[in-house]
Amino acid sequence: MAFYPLIRPLIFALDAERAHRLTIAALKLMPAMSVQQPDPKLHMRVAGVDFPNPVGLAAGFDKNADVFRPMLELGFGFAEVGTVTPLPQAGNPKPRLFRLTEDRAVINRMGFNNAGLDAAKARLTQPRRGIVGVNIGANKDSADRIGDYVAGVRAMAKLADYLTVNISSPNTPGLRDLQGKAALDELLAAVMAARGQSGPPIFLKLAPDLEPGDIDDIAAVAIRRKIDALIISNTTITRPGLRSHHCSEAGGLSGAPLKGLALERLRDFRKATGGEMPLIAAGGIENGVDAYARIKAGASLVQLYSALVYQGPELARLITGELLSLLDRDGFASLAQAVGVEAR
Ligand SMILES: Cc1cc2nc3c(=O)[nH]c(=O)nc-3n(C[C@H](O)[C@H](O)[C@H](O)COP(=O)(O)O)c2cc1C
């Protein structure tokens, strides 16, 4: 039964951040459900990790690792918690989260509000089923940002199925400068040394707002430093053709208007990495057709957040169902066969 369309007007009557807080509280109360048996056709092995299906919850929804269990039970193939910074921080002044309903989009300038590494660690030490990645970042006032990422790797290496190095949030001033060639090389060298031989795979999450030269540089550094996968992309600071009331708020834009740009960047990175590195697509994915387009363009996995706001908790199951139909329609025996077909 599709109940979300019935309660959505009530949720949308609330301020967006309050609605999110209530959603997290409700999810925490959700009784444990059995996880549906995944269809083996959707299984993906990426960087040595077995993902039961390719549809993941993007970072930012579960910043403090409170609700990965219910989200996995709702049908996500994996959940990425965070961004977690070494020390707790309050983030930017409110309001800082806006629904752009006519555009099926969101603008946020949260600024890595989170309870810090120790709090997240405590929750991640509980036994769990399913794949949970931890997205790590730097504190706004840190004097040593690279040191913050190293602290994140050390704290989470034994608890995470994978780690994401997030250098692409537009809401921490200067953070995206770490995408520059020299800074990125220094950061990734330190992160990979901290991870060592036995730690989990390291994924790197990038902004969509990059020039062609940046893309080649980033791809070359990521390959040289043996990063395990790239996540493309975070939110954009551009404002492509918006109609909604909040369209000129500062921050990162996500949801439907990011779709074209994120797909374009995915194709750029597929080309720049020559298929050598697994890619994970995020940005404006709303349905099975969107997910399938990213997979054919070279993504092994996809992630989403904003579409959940508009379509509710059934979305992961809807998308995995649609993906299975699309694979059947095109005669693929498994999802893995469809990865990158467009680029081949
Ligand atoms: C409210 C909000 C908070 C976010 N916080 C984070 C974050 O803490 N770390 C991160 O890497 N990405 C964060 N993101 C970006 C998402 O993970 C994702 O990359 C982006 O929203 C594009 O996907 P979407 O269009 O499906 O939302 C956030 C997005 C939103 C909407």
mmCIF file of C-alpha atoms and ligand atoms in Angstrom:
data_model
loop_
_atom_site.group_PDB
_atom_site.id
_atom_site.type_symbol
_atom_site.label_atom_id
_atom_site.label_comp_id
_atom_site.label_asym_id
_atom_site.label_seq_id
_atom_site.Cartn_x
_atom_site.Cartn_y
_atom_site.Cartn_z
ATOM 1 C CA MET A 1 0.000 0.000 0.000
ATOM 2 C CA ALA A 2 1.375 3.377 -0.976
ATOM 3 C CA PHE A 3 0.837 5.419 2.197
ATOM 4 C CA TYR A 4 3.421 8.128 1.578
ATOM 5 C CA PRO A 5 1.262 10.215 -0.820
ATOM 6 C CA LEU A 6 -1.296 10.401 2.011
ATOM 7 C CA ILE A 7 1.076 11.690 4.692
ATOM 8 C CA ARG A 8 3.302 13.803 2.428
ATOM 9 C CA PRO A 9 1.178 16.973 2.752
ATOM 10 C CA LEU A 10 1.513 16.741 6.546
ATOM 11 C CA ILE A 11 5.276 16.325 6.316
ATOM 12 C CA PHE A 12 5.570 19.162 3.777
ATOM 13 C CA ALA A 13 3.608 21.452 6.101
ATOM 14 C CA LEU A 14 6.590 21.295 8.454
ATOM 15 C CA ASP A 15 9.907 23.069 8.051
ATOM 16 C CA ALA A 16 12.191 20.717 6.069
ATOM 17 C CA GLU A 17 14.749 20.133 8.817
ATOM 18 C CA ARG A 18 12.064 19.498 11.429
ATOM 19 C CA ALA A 19 10.423 17.003 9.072
ATOM 20 C CA HIS A 20 13.765 15.250 8.657
ATOM 21 C CA ARG A 21 14.293 15.085 12.418
ATOM 22 C CA LEU A 22 10.842 13.551 12.893
ATOM 23 C CA THR A 23 11.499 11.082 10.074
ATOM 24 C CA ILE A 24 14.696 9.918 11.769
ATOM 25 C CA ALA A 25 12.852 9.597 15.099
ATOM 26 C CA ALA A 26 10.074 7.548 13.446
ATOM 27 C CA LEU A 27 12.570 5.305 11.656
ATOM 28 C CA LYS A 28 14.388 4.638 14.922
ATOM 29 C CA LEU A 29 11.099 3.357 16.332
ATOM 30 C CA MET A 30 10.436 1.102 13.346
ATOM 31 C CA PRO A 31 10.270 -2.511 14.546
ATOM 32 C CA ALA A 32 12.832 -4.839 13.002
ATOM 33 C CA MET A 33 11.620 -6.318 9.718
ATOM 34 C CA SER A 34 13.058 -9.218 7.795
ATOM 35 C CA VAL A 35 15.146 -8.126 4.837
ATOM 36 C CA GLN A 36 13.617 -9.339 1.563
ATOM 37 C CA GLN A 37 15.670 -12.001 -0.186
ATOM 38 C CA PRO A 38 17.567 -10.065 -2.860
ATOM 39 C CA ASP A 39 17.356 -11.149 -6.494
ATOM 40 C CA PRO A 40 20.793 -12.559 -7.383
ATOM 41 C CA LYS A 41 20.624 -10.715 -10.731
ATOM 42 C CA LEU A 42 21.076 -7.443 -8.860
ATOM 43 C CA HIS A 43 24.106 -8.564 -6.864
ATOM 44 C CA MET A 44 27.187 -6.416 -7.457
ATOM 45 C CA ARG A 45 30.700 -7.020 -6.209
ATOM 46 C CA VAL A 46 32.579 -3.718 -6.014
ATOM 47 C CA ALA A 47 36.060 -3.327 -4.497
ATOM 48 C CA GLY A 48 35.703 -6.752 -2.891
ATOM 49 C CA VAL A 49 32.420 -5.880 -1.151
ATOM 50 C CA ASP A 50 29.223 -7.806 -1.963
ATOM 51 C CA PHE A 51 26.269 -5.475 -2.482
ATOM 52 C CA PRO A 52 22.913 -7.328 -2.531
ATOM 53 C CA ASN A 53 21.471 -4.680 -4.847
ATOM 54 C CA PRO A 54 22.957 -1.529 -6.396
ATOM 55 C CA VAL A 55 20.592 1.071 -4.899
ATOM 56 C CA GLY A 56 22.200 2.834 -1.947
ATOM 57 C CA LEU A 57 21.178 5.532 0.500
ATOM 58 C CA ALA A 58 23.409 8.571 -0.137
ATOM 59 C CA ALA A 59 25.281 10.341 2.666
ATOM 60 C CA GLY A 60 23.579 13.126 4.592
ATOM 61 C CA PHE A 61 20.285 11.377 5.359
ATOM 62 C CA ASP A 62 21.696 9.398 8.285
ATOM 63 C CA LYS A 63 24.487 11.681 9.434
ATOM 64 C CA ASN A 64 24.870 10.037 12.851
ATOM 65 C CA ALA A 65 24.398 6.357 11.967
ATOM 66 C CA ASP A 66 21.012 6.253 13.682
ATOM 67 C CA VAL A 67 18.840 4.571 11.078
ATOM 68 C CA PHE A 68 20.902 2.429 8.717
ATOM 69 C CA ARG A 69 19.107 -0.701 9.985
ATOM 70 C CA PRO A 70 15.575 0.403 8.995
ATOM 71 C CA MET A 71 16.852 1.892 5.726
ATOM 72 C CA LEU A 72 18.442 -1.440 4.770
ATOM 73 C CA GLU A 73 15.223 -3.197 5.766
ATOM 74 C CA LEU A 74 13.315 -0.846 3.444
ATOM 75 C CA GLY A 75 15.213 -2.324 0.520
ATOM 76 C CA PHE A 76 18.390 -0.299 0.083
ATOM 77 C CA GLY A 77 21.324 -2.453 -0.980
ATOM 78 C CA PHE A 78 23.648 -0.343 1.181
ATOM 79 C CA ALA A 79 23.567 2.725 3.385
ATOM 80 C CA GLU A 80 26.232 5.410 3.641
ATOM 81 C CA VAL A 81 26.201 7.163 7.018
ATOM 82 C CA GLY A 82 27.790 10.565 7.703
ATOM 83 C CA THR A 83 29.396 12.854 6.875
ATOM 84 C CA VAL A 84 31.044 12.306 10.253
ATOM 85 C CA THR A 85 33.746 14.732 11.433
ATOM 86 C CA PRO A 86 36.216 14.005 14.248
ATOM 87 C CA LEU A 87 34.561 16.419 16.689
ATOM 88 C CA PRO A 88 30.831 17.045 17.042
ATOM 89 C CA GLN A 89 29.743 20.271 15.336
ATOM 90 C CA ALA A 90 26.506 22.234 15.102
ATOM 91 C CA GLY A 91 26.681 23.147 11.418
ATOM 92 C CA ASN A 92 25.418 26.386 9.881
ATOM 93 C CA PRO A 93 22.682 28.613 11.314
ATOM 94 C CA LYS A 94 19.085 27.601 10.542
ATOM 95 C CA PRO A 95 17.208 27.660 8.245
ATOM 96 C CA ARG A 96 19.634 25.632 6.152
ATOM 97 C CA LEU A 97 17.490 23.035 4.390
ATOM 98 C CA PHE A 98 14.902 23.904 1.728
ATOM 99 C CA ARG A 99 12.469 21.879 -0.370
ATOM 100 C CA LEU A 100 12.086 23.088 -3.952
ATOM 101 C CA THR A 101 8.874 21.211 -4.570
ATOM 102 C CA GLU A 102 8.086 22.363 -8.121
ATOM 103 C CA ASP A 103 11.607 21.302 -9.119
ATOM 104 C CA ARG A 104 11.611 18.012 -7.149
ATOM 105 C CA ALA A 105 14.827 19.342 -5.619
ATOM 106 C CA VAL A 106 16.488 20.292 -2.337
ATOM 107 C CA ILE A 107 18.965 23.017 -1.408
ATOM 108 C CA ASN A 108 21.016 22.445 1.732
ATOM 109 C CA ARG A 109 23.740 24.320 3.528
ATOM 110 C CA MET A 110 23.785 22.101 6.611
ATOM 111 C CA GLY A 111 27.577 22.383 7.067
ATOM 112 C CA PHE A 112 28.330 18.900 8.397
ATOM 113 C CA ASN A 113 26.136 19.070 11.500
ATOM 114 C CA ASN A 114 26.927 15.790 13.240
ATOM 115 C CA ALA A 115 27.644 14.221 16.607
ATOM 116 C CA GLY A 116 31.258 13.314 15.819
ATOM 117 C CA LEU A 117 33.257 10.134 15.381
ATOM 118 C CA ASP A 118 32.885 8.748 18.914
ATOM 119 C CA ALA A 119 29.085 8.871 18.811
ATOM 120 C CA ALA A 120 28.898 7.229 15.380
ATOM 121 C CA LYS A 121 31.438 4.593 16.438
ATOM 122 C CA ALA A 122 29.296 3.547 19.378
ATOM 123 C CA ARG A 123 26.363 2.840 17.023
ATOM 124 C CA LEU A 124 28.434 1.046 14.425
ATOM 125 C CA THR A 125 29.891 -1.432 16.893
ATOM 126 C CA GLN A 126 26.454 -3.094 17.294
ATOM 127 C CA PRO A 127 26.062 -6.300 15.240
ATOM 128 C CA ARG A 128 24.325 -5.569 11.932
ATOM 129 C CA ARG A 129 23.176 -7.092 8.676
ATOM 130 C CA GLY A 130 23.850 -5.361 5.397
ATOM 131 C CA ILE A 131 26.442 -3.062 3.907
ATOM 132 C CA VAL A 132 27.188 0.196 5.716
ATOM 133 C CA GLY A 133 29.700 2.732 4.432
ATOM 134 C CA VAL A 134 30.981 5.620 6.532
ATOM 135 C CA ASN A 135 31.460 9.012 4.891
ATOM 136 C CA ILE A 136 34.180 11.032 6.622
ATOM 137 C CA GLY A 137 34.964 14.744 6.574
ATOM 138 C CA ALA A 138 36.887 17.526 8.288
ATOM 139 C CA ASN A 139 35.702 19.866 11.030
ATOM 140 C CA LYS A 140 35.049 23.413 9.869
ATOM 141 C CA ASP A 141 37.559 24.946 12.309
ATOM 142 C CA SER A 142 40.206 22.265 11.974
ATOM 143 C CA ALA A 143 43.788 23.482 11.614
ATOM 144 C CA ASP A 144 44.728 20.168 9.986
ATOM 145 C CA ARG A 145 42.082 18.967 7.573
ATOM 146 C CA ILE A 146 44.137 16.069 6.260
ATOM 147 C CA GLY A 147 44.657 15.002 9.885
ATOM 148 C CA ASP A 148 40.854 14.956 10.302
ATOM 149 C CA TYR A 149 40.435 12.510 7.414
ATOM 150 C CA VAL A 150 43.223 10.334 8.805
ATOM 151 C CA ALA A 151 41.457 10.347 12.194
ATOM 152 C CA GLY A 152 38.225 9.300 10.431
ATOM 153 C CA VAL A 153 39.949 6.416 8.670
ATOM 154 C CA ARG A 154 41.587 5.196 11.876
ATOM 155 C CA ALA A 155 38.364 5.413 13.895
ATOM 156 C CA MET A 156 36.163 3.702 11.323
ATOM 157 C CA ALA A 157 38.444 1.241 9.512
ATOM 158 C CA LYS A 158 37.274 -1.756 11.514
ATOM 159 C CA LEU A 159 33.602 -0.750 11.614
ATOM 160 C CA ALA A 160 32.808 0.266 8.034
ATOM 161 C CA ASP A 161 32.296 -1.927 4.974
ATOM 162 C CA TYR A 162 33.776 0.962 3.019
ATOM 163 C CA LEU A 163 34.879 4.535 3.722
ATOM 164 C CA THR A 164 34.066 7.588 1.642
ATOM 165 C CA VAL A 165 36.423 10.553 1.639
ATOM 166 C CA ASN A 166 34.112 13.509 1.117
ATOM 167 C CA ILE A 167 35.889 16.559 -0.255
ATOM 168 C CA SER A 168 32.949 17.837 -2.255
ATOM 169 C CA SER A 169 30.540 19.500 0.157
ATOM 170 C CA PRO A 170 30.021 23.144 -0.836
ATOM 171 C CA ASN A 171 29.051 24.036 2.723
ATOM 172 C CA THR A 172 32.422 23.859 4.483
ATOM 173 C CA PRO A 173 34.467 26.814 3.192
ATOM 174 C CA GLY A 174 37.607 25.704 1.350
ATOM 175 C CA LEU A 175 36.817 21.978 1.564
ATOM 176 C CA ARG A 176 36.529 21.527 -2.181
ATOM 177 C CA ASP A 177 40.034 22.973 -2.621
ATOM 178 C CA LEU A 178 41.140 19.462 -1.629
ATOM 179 C CA GLN A 179 40.022 18.440 -5.135
ATOM 180 C CA GLY A 180 43.034 20.385 -6.527
ATOM 181 C CA LYS A 181 45.784 18.122 -7.880
ATOM 182 C CA ALA A 182 48.537 18.669 -5.302
ATOM 183 C CA ALA A 183 46.227 18.857 -2.284
ATOM 184 C CA LEU A 184 44.352 15.753 -3.430
ATOM 185 C CA ASP A 185 47.550 13.795 -3.859
ATOM 186 C CA GLU A 186 48.709 14.705 -0.357
ATOM 187 C CA LEU A 187 45.307 13.865 1.139
ATOM 188 C CA LEU A 188 44.967 10.513 -0.628
ATOM 189 C CA ALA A 189 48.509 9.474 0.235
ATOM 190 C CA ALA A 190 47.779 10.118 3.914
ATOM 191 C CA VAL A 191 44.379 8.408 3.805
ATOM 192 C CA MET A 192 45.684 5.309 2.029
ATOM 193 C CA ALA A 193 48.626 5.043 4.455
ATOM 194 C CA ALA A 194 46.204 5.257 7.408
ATOM 195 C CA ARG A 195 43.983 2.594 5.836
ATOM 196 C CA GLY A 196 46.941 0.207 5.433
ATOM 197 C CA GLN A 197 46.802 -3.236 3.851
ATOM 198 C CA SER A 198 43.912 -4.667 5.800
ATOM 199 C CA GLY A 199 41.431 -1.780 5.974
ATOM 200 C CA PRO A 200 38.198 -1.363 4.014
ATOM 201 C CA PRO A 201 37.993 0.047 0.476
ATOM 202 C CA ILE A 202 38.237 3.821 0.152
ATOM 203 C CA PHE A 203 35.837 5.701 -2.107
ATOM 204 C CA LEU A 204 36.301 9.342 -3.100
ATOM 205 C CA LYS A 205 33.242 11.588 -3.438
ATOM 206 C CA LEU A 206 33.472 14.436 -5.928
ATOM 207 C CA ALA A 207 31.566 17.582 -6.830
ATOM 208 C CA PRO A 208 29.793 17.865 -10.176
ATOM 209 C CA ASP A 209 31.144 21.396 -10.613
ATOM 210 C CA LEU A 210 34.497 20.538 -12.206
ATOM 211 C CA GLU A 211 36.267 21.688 -15.350
ATOM 212 C CA PRO A 212 37.568 19.156 -17.922
ATOM 213 C CA GLY A 213 41.181 19.714 -16.765
ATOM 214 C CA ASP A 214 40.214 19.043 -13.120
ATOM 215 C CA ILE A 215 38.543 15.795 -14.143
ATOM 216 C CA ASP A 216 41.663 14.418 -15.824
ATOM 217 C CA ASP A 217 43.873 15.479 -12.895
ATOM 218 C CA ILE A 218 41.557 13.949 -10.287
ATOM 219 C CA ALA A 219 41.212 10.696 -12.234
ATOM 220 C CA ALA A 220 44.996 10.410 -12.597
ATOM 221 C CA VAL A 221 45.658 11.041 -8.884
ATOM 222 C CA ALA A 222 42.887 8.644 -7.803
ATOM 223 C CA ILE A 223 44.288 5.885 -10.019
ATOM 224 C CA ARG A 224 47.854 6.504 -8.870
ATOM 225 C CA ARG A 225 46.817 6.413 -5.195
ATOM 226 C CA LYS A 226 44.756 3.248 -5.801
ATOM 227 C CA ILE A 227 41.432 4.649 -4.652
ATOM 228 C CA ASP A 228 38.837 1.876 -4.837
ATOM 229 C CA ALA A 229 35.932 3.802 -6.400
ATOM 230 C CA LEU A 230 34.687 7.310 -7.199
ATOM 231 C CA ILE A 231 31.264 8.636 -6.166
ATOM 232 C CA ILE A 232 29.898 11.057 -8.720
ATOM 233 C CA SER A 233 28.456 13.299 -7.467
ATOM 234 C CA ASN A 234 27.725 15.518 -4.525
ATOM 235 C CA THR A 235 25.393 18.546 -4.764
ATOM 236 C CA THR A 236 25.972 21.401 -7.229
ATOM 237 C CA ILE A 237 26.458 25.097 -6.585
ATOM 238 C CA THR A 238 24.965 25.843 -10.027
ATOM 239 C CA ARG A 239 21.237 26.606 -10.357
ATOM 240 C CA PRO A 240 20.044 25.055 -13.614
ATOM 241 C CA GLY A 241 16.589 26.356 -14.598
ATOM 242 C CA LEU A 242 14.826 26.375 -11.215
ATOM 243 C CA ARG A 243 11.257 27.565 -10.718
ATOM 244 C CA SER A 244 10.666 27.138 -6.981
ATOM 245 C CA HIS A 245 10.362 29.750 -4.289
ATOM 246 C CA HIS A 246 13.660 28.886 -2.545
ATOM 247 C CA CYS A 247 15.740 28.685 -5.723
ATOM 248 C CA SER A 248 18.166 31.443 -4.778
ATOM 249 C CA GLU A 249 19.082 30.085 -1.339
ATOM 250 C CA ALA A 250 22.820 29.466 -0.918
ATOM 251 C CA GLY A 251 24.091 25.899 -0.628
ATOM 252 C CA GLY A 252 24.205 22.680 -2.601
ATOM 253 C CA LEU A 253 21.388 21.767 -4.975
ATOM 254 C CA SER A 254 20.291 18.129 -5.289
ATOM 255 C CA GLY A 255 17.398 16.234 -6.842
ATOM 256 C CA ALA A 256 15.908 16.311 -10.348
ATOM 257 C CA PRO A 257 17.721 19.455 -11.631
ATOM 258 C CA LEU A 258 21.090 17.799 -10.869
ATOM 259 C CA LYS A 259 20.302 14.766 -13.028
ATOM 260 C CA GLY A 260 21.805 15.955 -16.324
ATOM 261 C CA LEU A 261 24.960 17.407 -14.789
ATOM 262 C CA ALA A 262 25.652 14.330 -12.634
ATOM 263 C CA LEU A 263 25.198 12.005 -15.633
ATOM 264 C CA GLU A 264 27.497 14.184 -17.721
ATOM 265 C CA ARG A 265 30.210 14.066 -15.002
ATOM 266 C CA LEU A 266 29.791 10.303 -14.684
ATOM 267 C CA ARG A 267 30.450 9.949 -18.404
ATOM 268 C CA ASP A 268 33.468 12.283 -18.097
ATOM 269 C CA PHE A 269 34.954 10.150 -15.312
ATOM 270 C CA ARG A 270 34.213 6.912 -17.168
ATOM 271 C CA LYS A 271 36.227 8.323 -20.029
ATOM 272 C CA ALA A 272 39.007 9.750 -17.842
ATOM 273 C CA THR A 273 39.465 6.480 -15.920
ATOM 274 C CA GLY A 274 39.083 4.275 -18.991
ATOM 275 C CA GLY A 275 36.879 1.892 -17.026
ATOM 276 C CA GLU A 276 39.785 1.121 -14.647
ATOM 277 C CA MET A 277 38.000 2.264 -11.535
ATOM 278 C CA PRO A 278 34.498 1.430 -10.287
ATOM 279 C CA LEU A 279 32.118 4.402 -10.353
ATOM 280 C CA ILE A 280 29.141 5.071 -8.098
ATOM 281 C CA ALA A 281 26.494 7.471 -9.399
ATOM 282 C CA ALA A 282 24.459 9.953 -7.358
ATOM 283 C CA GLY A 283 22.504 13.066 -8.242
ATOM 284 C CA GLY A 284 18.864 13.309 -9.283
ATOM 285 C CA ILE A 285 18.143 9.572 -9.441
ATOM 286 C CA GLU A 286 14.357 9.275 -9.083
ATOM 287 C CA ASN A 287 13.392 5.952 -10.641
ATOM 288 C CA GLY A 288 14.604 2.745 -12.271
ATOM 289 C CA VAL A 289 15.101 4.416 -15.642
ATOM 290 C CA ASP A 290 17.478 6.989 -14.099
ATOM 291 C CA ALA A 291 19.385 4.280 -12.215
ATOM 292 C CA TYR A 292 19.654 2.124 -15.342
ATOM 293 C CA ALA A 293 20.969 5.069 -17.400
ATOM 294 C CA ARG A 294 23.784 5.598 -14.862
ATOM 295 C CA ILE A 295 24.610 1.887 -14.852
ATOM 296 C CA LYS A 296 24.817 1.800 -18.641
ATOM 297 C CA ALA A 297 27.005 4.922 -18.514
ATOM 298 C CA GLY A 298 29.471 3.087 -16.270
ATOM 299 C CA ALA A 299 28.188 3.129 -12.684
ATOM 300 C CA SER A 300 28.413 -0.122 -10.731
ATOM 301 C CA LEU A 301 26.188 1.261 -7.956
ATOM 302 C CA VAL A 302 23.864 4.230 -7.489
ATOM 303 C CA GLN A 303 22.877 6.320 -4.477
ATOM 304 C CA LEU A 304 20.009 8.688 -3.795
ATOM 305 C CA TYR A 305 18.660 11.035 -1.177
ATOM 306 C CA SER A 306 16.443 13.864 -2.498
ATOM 307 C CA ALA A 307 13.954 11.627 -4.316
ATOM 308 C CA LEU A 308 13.147 10.009 -0.960
ATOM 309 C CA VAL A 309 11.778 13.350 0.218
ATOM 310 C CA TYR A 310 9.297 13.367 -2.653
ATOM 311 C CA GLN A 311 8.532 9.668 -3.026
ATOM 312 C CA GLY A 312 8.955 8.187 0.439
ATOM 313 C CA PRO A 313 10.175 4.927 1.901
ATOM 314 C CA GLU A 314 8.978 2.548 -0.835
ATOM 315 C CA LEU A 315 11.400 4.061 -3.320
ATOM 316 C CA ALA A 316 14.342 1.648 -3.014
ATOM 317 C CA ARG A 317 12.045 -1.345 -3.631
ATOM 318 C CA LEU A 318 10.361 0.395 -6.558
ATOM 319 C CA ILE A 319 13.710 1.114 -8.195
ATOM 320 C CA THR A 320 15.106 -2.396 -7.727
ATOM 321 C CA GLY A 321 11.893 -3.802 -9.239
ATOM 322 C CA GLU A 322 12.138 -1.464 -12.225
ATOM 323 C CA LEU A 323 15.796 -2.355 -12.703
ATOM 324 C CA LEU A 324 14.944 -6.052 -12.896
ATOM 325 C CA SER A 325 12.309 -5.366 -15.593
ATOM 326 C CA LEU A 326 14.735 -3.218 -17.595
ATOM 327 C CA LEU A 327 17.451 -5.894 -17.449
ATOM 328 C CA ASP A 328 14.933 -8.502 -18.642
ATOM 329 C CA ARG A 329 13.705 -6.233 -21.432
ATOM 330 C CA ASP A 330 17.246 -5.783 -22.733
ATOM 331 C CA GLY A 331 18.243 -9.419 -22.326
ATOM 332 C CA PHE A 332 20.888 -8.979 -19.611
ATOM 333 C CA ALA A 333 21.278 -11.985 -17.312
ATOM 334 C CA SER A 334 22.641 -9.769 -14.529
ATOM 335 C CA LEU A 335 23.144 -6.129 -13.645
ATOM 336 C CA ALA A 336 26.916 -6.566 -13.848
ATOM 337 C CA GLN A 337 26.559 -7.256 -17.583
ATOM 338 C CA ALA A 338 24.905 -3.869 -18.136
ATOM 339 C CA VAL A 339 27.584 -1.775 -16.400
ATOM 340 C CA GLY A 340 29.172 0.589 -18.899
ATOM 341 C CA VAL A 341 27.549 -0.902 -22.025
ATOM 342 C CA GLU A 342 27.011 2.617 -23.345
ATOM 343 C CA ALA A 343 30.740 3.385 -23.092
ATOM 344 C CA ARG A 344 31.982 0.131 -24.643
HETATM 345 C C1 LIG B 1 20.112 17.548 3.126
HETATM 346 C C2 LIG B 1 21.300 16.925 2.474
HETATM 347 C C3 LIG B 1 22.437 16.686 3.222
HETATM 348 C C4 LIG B 1 23.554 16.102 2.618
HETATM 349 N N1 LIG B 1 24.644 15.840 3.399
HETATM 350 C C5 LIG B 1 25.702 15.207 2.839
HETATM 351 C C6 LIG B 1 26.819 14.860 3.636
HETATM 352 O O1 LIG B 1 26.857 15.080 4.844
HETATM 353 N N2 LIG B 1 27.872 14.262 3.012
HETATM 354 C C7 LIG B 1 27.867 13.961 1.678
HETATM 355 O O2 LIG B 1 28.828 13.396 1.169
HETATM 356 N N3 LIG B 1 26.796 14.272 0.910
HETATM 357 C C8 LIG B 1 25.726 14.874 1.456
HETATM 358 N N4 LIG B 1 24.650 15.166 0.670
HETATM 359 C C9 LIG B 1 24.688 14.879 -0.776
HETATM 360 C C10 LIG B 1 24.024 13.553 -1.129
HETATM 361 O O3 LIG B 1 24.708 12.472 -0.538
HETATM 362 C C11 LIG B 1 24.012 13.348 -2.666
HETATM 363 O O4 LIG B 1 25.340 13.239 -3.146
HETATM 364 C C12 LIG B 1 23.322 14.482 -3.392
HETATM 365 O O5 LIG B 1 22.209 14.951 -2.664
HETATM 366 C C13 LIG B 1 22.852 14.077 -4.793
HETATM 367 O O6 LIG B 1 21.921 13.026 -4.738
HETATM 368 P P1 LIG B 1 20.322 13.261 -4.785
HETATM 369 O O7 LIG B 1 20.055 14.165 -5.951
HETATM 370 O O8 LIG B 1 19.731 11.899 -4.936
HETATM 371 O O9 LIG B 1 19.953 13.898 -3.483
HETATM 372 C C14 LIG B 1 23.516 15.754 1.252
HETATM 373 C C15 LIG B 1 22.369 15.997 0.506
HETATM 374 C C16 LIG B 1 21.262 16.560 1.088
HETATM 375 C C17 LIG B 1 20.010 16.797 0.262
#
